Amino acid sequence: MDTILNPLYYAVSWIIVQFHSFYGLIFDPNSGAAWGLSIVSLVVLIRICLIPLFVKQIKSTRNMQALQPKMKAIQERYKSDKQRQSEEMMKLYKETGTNPLSSCLPILAQSPFFISLYQVLNHIAQNKVVGVIDQPLLESAQKAHIFGAPLAAKFMDSAAKIESLGASVTDVRVVTVIMIVLMSASQFFTQRQLMTKNVDLTVKTPFMQQQKMLMYVFPIMFAVFGINFPVGVLVYWLTTNVWTMGQQMFVIRRNPTPGSKAFEERQERLRAKGKLVEAPAEIAAKKAAEEARQNRQQPKRQTKAKRQTGGAPAAGGTQRTRAGSADSAEGGAKKQSLEKKDTQDGKEKGGASGSRTAKSGQRKGQQRPKHPSKK
């Protein structure tokens, strides 16, 4: 490994030494400020060089989000044929110009520098010259402390090793724990910001579930592996996390994903400044909806008595009601008298008909005997 990465050891150590020479003019050359800022400057320089890859990562992530429905359809269609499924996926990537590995390019590009810095700091902890860091610079780096913790010390180091670097176990572990917590928190916030603001929530895809899972997995990974990182590497990784968080906030605010919450917020800002030119059809639809809302009248509230009677009658209506009630009373009396007369007439007619019915009944009761031959 050392043979393969030896050129990178020289590159990383040379960059750190150049920044240390500059900060040594401002601070004590043996101080943690001079060496710590040299590591921070190394991160900033690497991340500036990786900006084109970061832009490519953003575009690739968006393309992957847009392709998720089509990818899901291909998986459902060729569920039993994995080879055909892979062929259709590659065909889809080729047609849309999407590379699934593009989203990992910044991390992959940083990995060699991260490993090289880890090995450089490990050589310093073992009192070994590495790259362009000679013996005087090695002794200076070993004396450098950040909040009482040596650059080359780790959380899991023994008390004897930490004391040989001129520090105490308590100082090293307190500093490393705080840096690991900040490192994990910044990673969690960065991933959460991506999920809550820069994702089209109208489309539910497996990619969203994957990103949600990574939001919790990455901080745990940093916490687990962080206890084996030297303090200088924790400075490097915390700086790159903060840079990623700020860079992502800038990109989400200026160029959000269409359909996301950040995109709606950006549209509102542009609309408030008068920089957003909307389509005439959209403006007409909004105007019609606003006019309909203003013209809509709410029903007037009525008392219980009005609801039961259907509203209070007017004065003229009251008089007409009284007159109508008097007429109805007279009509009722006439109707009763007519009903009585009809009843009496019915009784008289009923009696006469009853007598006729009785006589007919008697006639019907007297029957002639049948002839013996017709029995």
CSV table of C-alpha atoms in Angstrom, one decimal:
chain,number,residue,atom,x,y,z
A,1,MET,CA,0.0,0.0,0.0
A,2,ASP,CA,2.8,2.4,0.9
A,3,THR,CA,4.5,1.8,-2.4
A,4,ILE,CA,1.4,2.5,-4.4
A,5,LEU,CA,0.4,5.6,-2.5
A,6,ASN,CA,3.9,6.9,-1.9
A,7,PRO,CA,3.5,9.6,-4.6
A,8,LEU,CA,0.3,10.8,-2.8
A,9,TYR,CA,2.2,10.9,0.5
A,10,TYR,CA,4.6,13.3,-1.1
A,11,ALA,CA,1.8,15.4,-2.6
A,12,VAL,CA,-0.3,15.6,0.6
A,13,SER,CA,2.8,16.3,2.9
A,14,TRP,CA,4.1,18.9,0.5
A,15,ILE,CA,0.7,20.8,0.4
A,16,ILE,CA,0.5,20.6,4.3
A,17,VAL,CA,4.1,21.9,4.6
A,18,GLN,CA,3.5,24.8,2.2
A,19,PHE,CA,0.4,25.9,4.2
A,20,HIS,CA,2.3,25.4,7.5
A,21,SER,CA,5.0,27.7,6.2
A,22,PHE,CA,2.4,30.4,5.6
A,23,TYR,CA,0.5,30.0,8.9
A,24,GLY,CA,3.9,29.8,10.7
A,25,LEU,CA,4.3,33.5,9.9
A,26,ILE,CA,1.1,34.3,11.8
A,27,PHE,CA,1.1,31.7,14.6
A,28,ASP,CA,3.7,29.7,16.5
A,29,PRO,CA,5.1,27.1,14.0
A,30,ASN,CA,4.8,24.4,16.6
A,31,SER,CA,1.2,25.3,17.6
A,32,GLY,CA,-1.9,23.4,16.8
A,33,ALA,CA,-3.3,26.4,15.0
A,34,ALA,CA,-0.6,26.4,12.4
A,35,TRP,CA,-0.8,22.7,11.7
A,36,GLY,CA,-4.6,22.5,12.2
A,37,LEU,CA,-5.2,25.3,9.7
A,38,SER,CA,-2.8,23.6,7.3
A,39,ILE,CA,-5.1,20.5,7.3
A,40,VAL,CA,-8.2,22.7,6.9
A,41,SER,CA,-6.6,24.5,4.0
A,42,LEU,CA,-5.7,21.1,2.4
A,43,VAL,CA,-9.4,20.2,2.6
A,44,VAL,CA,-10.5,23.5,1.1
A,45,LEU,CA,-8.1,23.1,-1.8
A,46,ILE,CA,-9.2,19.5,-2.5
A,47,ARG,CA,-12.9,20.4,-2.4
A,48,ILE,CA,-12.4,23.4,-4.8
A,49,CYS,CA,-10.7,21.0,-7.2
A,50,LEU,CA,-13.7,18.6,-6.8
A,51,ILE,CA,-16.4,21.2,-7.6
A,52,PRO,CA,-16.8,20.0,-11.2
A,53,LEU,CA,-17.3,16.5,-9.9
A,54,PHE,CA,-19.8,17.8,-7.3
A,55,VAL,CA,-21.8,19.5,-10.1
A,56,LYS,CA,-21.8,16.2,-12.0
A,57,GLN,CA,-22.9,14.4,-8.9
A,58,ILE,CA,-25.9,16.7,-8.4
A,59,LYS,CA,-27.0,16.2,-12.1
A,60,SER,CA,-26.6,12.4,-11.8
A,61,THR,CA,-28.6,12.3,-8.6
A,62,ARG,CA,-31.5,14.3,-10.2
A,63,ASN,CA,-31.4,12.0,-13.3
A,64,MET,CA,-31.6,9.0,-11.0
A,65,GLN,CA,-34.6,10.4,-9.2
A,66,ALA,CA,-36.3,11.1,-12.5
A,67,LEU,CA,-35.6,7.6,-13.8
A,68,GLN,CA,-36.9,5.8,-10.8
A,69,PRO,CA,-40.4,5.2,-12.1
A,70,LYS,CA,-39.1,3.8,-15.4
A,71,MET,CA,-36.6,1.6,-13.5
A,72,LYS,CA,-39.3,0.3,-11.3
A,73,ALA,CA,-41.5,-0.5,-14.4
A,74,ILE,CA,-38.5,-2.4,-16.0
A,75,GLN,CA,-38.0,-4.4,-12.8
A,76,GLU,CA,-41.7,-5.4,-12.6
A,77,ARG,CA,-41.8,-6.3,-16.3
A,78,TYR,CA,-38.7,-8.5,-16.3
A,79,LYS,CA,-39.0,-9.8,-12.8
A,80,SER,CA,-38.2,-13.4,-13.8
A,81,ASP,CA,-35.5,-12.5,-16.3
A,82,LYS,CA,-32.5,-10.9,-14.5
A,83,GLN,CA,-30.3,-10.7,-17.6
A,84,ARG,CA,-33.0,-9.0,-19.7
A,85,GLN,CA,-33.6,-6.7,-16.7
A,86,SER,CA,-29.9,-5.6,-16.6
A,87,GLU,CA,-29.9,-5.1,-20.4
A,88,GLU,CA,-32.9,-2.8,-20.3
A,89,MET,CA,-31.4,-0.9,-17.3
A,90,MET,CA,-28.2,-0.3,-19.2
A,91,LYS,CA,-30.2,0.7,-22.3
A,92,LEU,CA,-32.1,3.2,-20.2
A,93,TYR,CA,-28.9,4.7,-18.7
A,94,LYS,CA,-27.4,5.0,-22.2
A,95,GLU,CA,-30.5,6.7,-23.7
A,96,THR,CA,-30.7,9.3,-20.9
A,97,GLY,CA,-26.9,9.7,-20.4
A,98,THR,CA,-27.0,8.8,-16.7
A,99,ASN,CA,-24.2,7.1,-14.8
A,100,PRO,CA,-25.1,5.6,-11.5
A,101,LEU,CA,-21.5,5.9,-10.3
A,102,SER,CA,-21.5,9.7,-10.8
A,103,SER,CA,-23.2,10.3,-7.5
A,104,CYS,CA,-20.2,8.6,-5.7
A,105,LEU,CA,-17.5,10.5,-7.7
A,106,PRO,CA,-16.6,13.1,-5.0
A,107,ILE,CA,-16.3,10.5,-2.3
A,108,LEU,CA,-14.2,8.2,-4.5
A,109,ALA,CA,-12.0,11.1,-5.6
A,110,GLN,CA,-11.4,12.2,-2.0
A,111,SER,CA,-10.6,8.7,-0.8
A,112,PRO,CA,-6.9,8.6,-1.9
A,113,PHE,CA,-6.2,12.0,-0.2
A,114,PHE,CA,-8.0,10.8,2.9
A,115,ILE,CA,-5.9,7.6,3.1
A,116,SER,CA,-2.7,9.5,2.4
A,117,LEU,CA,-3.4,12.0,5.1
A,118,TYR,CA,-4.2,9.2,7.5
A,119,GLN,CA,-0.9,7.5,6.7
A,120,VAL,CA,1.1,10.8,7.0
A,121,LEU,CA,-0.4,11.4,10.5
A,122,ASN,CA,0.2,7.8,11.4
A,123,HIS,CA,3.9,8.2,10.5
A,124,ILE,CA,4.1,11.3,12.6
A,125,ALA,CA,2.6,9.4,15.6
A,126,GLN,CA,5.2,6.7,15.1
A,127,ASN,CA,8.0,9.3,14.9
A,128,LYS,CA,8.8,8.4,11.2
A,129,VAL,CA,9.6,10.8,8.4
A,130,VAL,CA,7.1,10.7,5.5
A,131,GLY,CA,7.1,12.5,2.2
A,132,VAL,CA,8.6,15.9,2.5
A,133,ILE,CA,8.2,16.0,6.3
A,134,ASP,CA,11.7,15.7,7.6
A,135,GLN,CA,12.9,15.3,11.2
A,136,PRO,CA,12.5,19.0,12.3
A,137,LEU,CA,9.0,19.2,10.8
A,138,LEU,CA,8.2,15.8,12.4
A,139,GLU,CA,9.2,17.1,15.9
A,140,SER,CA,7.1,20.3,15.3
A,141,ALA,CA,4.1,18.3,14.3
A,142,GLN,CA,4.3,16.1,17.3
A,143,LYS,CA,4.3,19.2,19.6
A,144,ALA,CA,1.2,20.5,17.9
A,145,HIS,CA,-2.0,20.1,20.0
A,146,ILE,CA,-5.6,21.0,19.2
A,147,PHE,CA,-7.4,21.9,22.5
A,148,GLY,CA,-4.9,19.7,24.3
A,149,ALA,CA,-5.1,16.7,22.0
A,150,PRO,CA,-2.0,15.9,19.7
A,151,LEU,CA,-2.7,15.7,16.0
A,152,ALA,CA,-1.5,12.1,15.8
A,153,ALA,CA,-3.4,10.8,18.9
A,154,LYS,CA,-6.4,8.5,18.6
A,155,PHE,CA,-9.3,7.7,21.0
A,156,MET,CA,-8.2,4.1,21.3
A,157,ASP,CA,-4.5,4.9,22.0
A,158,SER,CA,-3.0,3.7,25.2
A,159,ALA,CA,-2.2,6.0,28.1
A,160,ALA,CA,1.5,5.4,27.6
A,161,LYS,CA,1.4,6.4,23.9
A,162,ILE,CA,-0.6,9.5,24.6
A,163,GLU,CA,1.7,10.6,27.4
A,164,SER,CA,4.7,10.1,25.0
A,165,LEU,CA,3.0,12.7,22.8
A,166,GLY,CA,2.8,15.1,25.7
A,167,ALA,CA,-1.0,14.9,26.5
A,168,SER,CA,-3.4,13.2,28.8
A,169,VAL,CA,-6.0,10.5,28.1
A,170,THR,CA,-8.9,12.6,29.3
A,171,ASP,CA,-8.0,15.5,26.9
A,172,VAL,CA,-7.6,13.2,23.9
A,173,ARG,CA,-10.9,11.4,24.5
A,174,VAL,CA,-12.9,14.5,25.3
A,175,VAL,CA,-11.7,16.2,22.1
A,176,THR,CA,-12.2,13.2,19.9
A,177,VAL,CA,-15.7,12.5,21.2
A,178,ILE,CA,-16.7,16.1,20.6
A,179,MET,CA,-15.3,16.0,17.1
A,180,ILE,CA,-16.9,12.7,16.3
A,181,VAL,CA,-20.3,14.0,17.5
A,182,LEU,CA,-20.0,17.1,15.3
A,183,MET,CA,-18.8,15.1,12.4
A,184,SER,CA,-21.8,12.7,12.6
A,185,ALA,CA,-24.3,15.5,13.2
A,186,SER,CA,-23.1,17.5,10.2
A,187,GLN,CA,-23.4,14.4,8.0
A,188,PHE,CA,-26.9,13.7,9.3
A,189,PHE,CA,-28.0,17.3,8.7
A,190,THR,CA,-26.6,17.3,5.2
A,191,GLN,CA,-28.5,14.1,4.3
A,192,ARG,CA,-31.7,15.3,6.0
A,193,GLN,CA,-31.5,18.6,4.1
A,194,LEU,CA,-31.3,16.7,0.9
A,195,MET,CA,-34.3,14.5,1.7
A,196,THR,CA,-36.6,17.1,3.1
A,197,LYS,CA,-36.0,20.0,0.7
A,198,ASN,CA,-34.4,18.8,-2.5
A,199,VAL,CA,-36.5,15.7,-3.4
A,200,ASP,CA,-39.7,15.6,-5.4
A,201,LEU,CA,-42.1,14.2,-2.7
A,202,THR,CA,-44.9,13.6,-5.3
A,203,VAL,CA,-42.9,10.6,-6.6
A,204,LYS,CA,-42.4,7.7,-4.2
A,205,THR,CA,-39.5,5.6,-5.4
A,206,PRO,CA,-37.0,3.1,-3.9
A,207,PHE,CA,-34.3,5.7,-4.3
A,208,MET,CA,-36.0,7.9,-1.7
A,209,GLN,CA,-36.1,4.9,0.8
A,210,GLN,CA,-32.4,4.3,0.1
A,211,GLN,CA,-31.5,7.9,0.7
A,212,LYS,CA,-33.5,7.9,3.9
A,213,MET,CA,-31.7,4.8,5.1
A,214,LEU,CA,-28.3,6.4,4.4
A,215,MET,CA,-29.3,9.4,6.4
A,216,TYR,CA,-29.1,7.2,9.5
A,217,VAL,CA,-26.4,4.8,8.4
A,218,PHE,CA,-23.7,7.3,7.6
A,219,PRO,CA,-23.6,9.1,11.0
A,220,ILE,CA,-23.4,5.7,12.7
A,221,MET,CA,-20.5,4.7,10.4
A,222,PHE,CA,-18.6,7.9,11.2
A,223,ALA,CA,-19.2,7.4,14.9
A,224,VAL,CA,-17.9,3.8,14.7
A,225,PHE,CA,-14.8,4.5,12.6
A,226,GLY,CA,-14.1,7.8,14.2
A,227,ILE,CA,-12.7,6.3,17.3
A,228,ASN,CA,-9.8,4.9,15.2
A,229,PHE,CA,-9.0,8.1,13.4
A,230,PRO,CA,-6.2,10.4,14.5
A,231,VAL,CA,-7.2,13.9,15.6
A,232,GLY,CA,-5.8,15.4,12.4
A,233,VAL,CA,-7.9,13.1,10.3
A,234,LEU,CA,-11.0,14.1,12.4
A,235,VAL,CA,-10.2,17.7,11.6
A,236,TYR,CA,-10.0,16.8,7.9
A,237,TRP,CA,-13.3,14.9,7.9
A,238,LEU,CA,-15.2,17.5,10.0
A,239,THR,CA,-14.0,20.2,7.7
A,240,THR,CA,-15.1,18.3,4.6
A,241,ASN,CA,-18.5,17.6,6.1
A,242,VAL,CA,-19.0,21.3,6.9
A,243,TRP,CA,-17.9,22.2,3.4
A,244,THR,CA,-20.4,19.7,1.9
A,245,MET,CA,-23.2,21.0,4.0
A,246,GLY,CA,-22.6,24.6,3.0
A,247,GLN,CA,-22.1,23.8,-0.6
A,248,GLN,CA,-25.3,21.7,-0.7
A,249,MET,CA,-27.3,24.6,1.0
A,250,PHE,CA,-26.0,26.9,-1.7
A,251,VAL,CA,-27.0,24.5,-4.6
A,252,ILE,CA,-30.4,23.7,-3.1
A,253,ARG,CA,-31.2,27.4,-2.7
A,254,ARG,CA,-30.0,28.5,-6.1
A,255,ASN,CA,-30.8,25.4,-8.3
A,256,PRO,CA,-33.3,23.1,-6.5
A,257,THR,CA,-34.9,20.0,-7.9
A,258,PRO,CA,-38.2,20.7,-9.7
A,259,GLY,CA,-41.2,19.7,-7.6
A,260,SER,CA,-39.3,19.9,-4.3
A,261,LYS,CA,-40.0,22.1,-1.3
A,262,ALA,CA,-36.9,24.2,-2.1
A,263,PHE,CA,-38.1,24.7,-5.6
A,264,GLU,CA,-41.5,26.1,-4.4
A,265,GLU,CA,-39.6,28.4,-2.0
A,266,ARG,CA,-37.4,29.6,-4.8
A,267,GLN,CA,-40.5,30.3,-7.0
A,268,GLU,CA,-42.1,32.3,-4.2
A,269,ARG,CA,-38.9,34.4,-3.8
A,270,LEU,CA,-38.7,35.1,-7.5
A,271,ARG,CA,-42.4,35.9,-7.7
A,272,ALA,CA,-42.1,38.4,-4.8
A,273,LYS,CA,-39.2,40.1,-6.6
A,274,GLY,CA,-41.1,40.2,-9.9
A,275,LYS,CA,-38.5,38.1,-11.6
A,276,LEU,CA,-40.8,35.1,-12.3
A,277,VAL,CA,-42.7,35.4,-15.5
A,278,GLU,CA,-45.7,33.0,-15.3
A,279,ALA,CA,-47.6,31.6,-18.3
A,280,PRO,CA,-50.8,33.5,-19.3
A,281,ALA,CA,-53.0,30.4,-18.8
A,282,GLU,CA,-51.7,30.0,-15.3
A,283,ILE,CA,-52.3,33.7,-14.4
A,284,ALA,CA,-55.8,33.5,-15.8
A,285,ALA,CA,-56.6,30.3,-13.8
A,286,LYS,CA,-55.3,31.9,-10.6
A,287,LYS,CA,-57.3,35.1,-11.3
A,288,ALA,CA,-60.5,33.1,-11.9
A,289,ALA,CA,-60.0,31.1,-8.7
A,290,GLU,CA,-59.5,34.3,-6.7
A,291,GLU,CA,-62.6,36.0,-8.2
A,292,ALA,CA,-64.7,32.9,-7.4
A,293,ARG,CA,-63.5,32.9,-3.9
A,294,GLN,CA,-64.4,36.6,-3.4
A,295,ASN,CA,-67.8,36.2,-5.0
A,296,ARG,CA,-68.8,33.2,-2.9
A,297,GLN,CA,-71.4,34.3,-0.3
A,298,GLN,CA,-71.9,32.6,3.0
A,299,PRO,CA,-75.6,31.8,4.0
A,300,LYS,CA,-77.0,34.2,6.6
A,301,ARG,CA,-77.4,32.9,10.1
A,302,GLN,CA,-81.1,32.5,11.2
A,303,THR,CA,-82.6,32.0,14.7
A,304,LYS,CA,-84.2,28.8,15.8
A,305,ALA,CA,-87.8,30.3,15.4
A,306,LYS,CA,-87.1,31.4,11.8
A,307,ARG,CA,-85.6,28.0,11.0
A,308,GLN,CA,-88.8,26.2,12.3
A,309,THR,CA,-91.3,28.6,10.6
A,310,GLY,CA,-89.3,29.1,7.5
A,311,GLY,CA,-88.8,32.8,8.2
A,312,ALA,CA,-90.8,35.6,9.9
A,313,PRO,CA,-94.0,36.7,7.9
A,314,ALA,CA,-94.7,40.3,7.1
A,315,ALA,CA,-97.5,42.4,8.5
A,316,GLY,CA,-99.8,42.0,5.5
A,317,GLY,CA,-99.0,38.3,5.5
A,318,THR,CA,-100.2,38.1,9.1
A,319,GLN,CA,-103.6,39.7,8.2
A,320,ARG,CA,-103.9,37.3,5.3
A,321,THR,CA,-103.1,34.4,7.5
A,322,ARG,CA,-105.8,35.4,10.0
A,323,ALA,CA,-108.4,35.9,7.3
A,324,GLY,CA,-107.5,32.6,5.8
A,325,SER,CA,-107.9,30.9,9.2
A,326,ALA,CA,-111.4,32.5,9.6
A,327,ASP,CA,-112.4,31.3,6.2
A,328,SER,CA,-111.1,27.9,6.9
A,329,ALA,CA,-113.1,27.8,10.1
A,330,GLU,CA,-116.3,28.7,8.3
A,331,GLY,CA,-115.6,26.1,5.6
A,332,GLY,CA,-115.0,23.5,8.3
A,333,ALA,CA,-118.4,24.2,9.9
A,334,LYS,CA,-120.2,23.9,6.5
A,335,LYS,CA,-118.3,20.7,5.8
A,336,GLN,CA,-119.4,19.2,9.1
A,337,SER,CA,-123.1,20.1,8.5
A,338,LEU,CA,-122.9,18.5,5.0
A,339,GLU,CA,-121.3,15.4,6.4
A,340,LYS,CA,-124.2,15.1,9.0
A,341,LYS,CA,-126.8,15.5,6.3
A,342,ASP,CA,-125.1,12.9,4.1
A,343,THR,CA,-124.9,10.5,7.1
A,344,GLN,CA,-128.7,10.8,7.8
A,345,ASP,CA,-129.5,10.3,4.1
A,346,GLY,CA,-127.2,7.3,4.0
A,347,LYS,CA,-129.0,5.8,7.0
A,348,GLU,CA,-132.4,6.2,5.4
A,349,LYS,CA,-131.3,4.8,2.2
A,350,GLY,CA,-129.5,2.0,4.1
A,351,GLY,CA,-132.7,1.1,5.8
A,352,ALA,CA,-134.7,0.8,2.6
A,353,SER,CA,-132.0,-1.2,0.9
A,354,GLY,CA,-131.8,-3.4,4.0
A,355,SER,CA,-135.4,-4.3,3.8
A,356,ARG,CA,-135.2,-5.1,0.1
A,357,THR,CA,-132.1,-7.2,0.9
A,358,ALA,CA,-134.1,-9.1,3.5
A,359,LYS,CA,-137.0,-9.8,1.1
A,360,SER,CA,-134.6,-10.9,-1.6
A,361,GLY,CA,-133.0,-13.1,0.9
A,362,GLN,CA,-136.3,-14.7,1.8
A,363,ARG,CA,-137.0,-15.3,-1.9
A,364,LYS,CA,-133.6,-16.8,-2.3
A,365,GLY,CA,-134.2,-19.1,0.7
A,366,GLN,CA,-137.3,-20.7,-0.8
A,367,GLN,CA,-136.0,-23.2,-3.3
A,368,ARG,CA,-137.9,-25.8,-5.4
A,369,PRO,CA,-137.2,-29.5,-4.7
A,370,LYS,CA,-135.3,-31.2,-7.5
A,371,HIS,CA,-137.0,-33.8,-9.7
A,372,PRO,CA,-136.1,-37.4,-8.6
A,373,SER,CA,-134.8,-38.1,-12.2
A,374,LYS,CA,-132.4,-35.2,-11.9
A,375,LYS,CA,-130.7,-36.3,-8.7
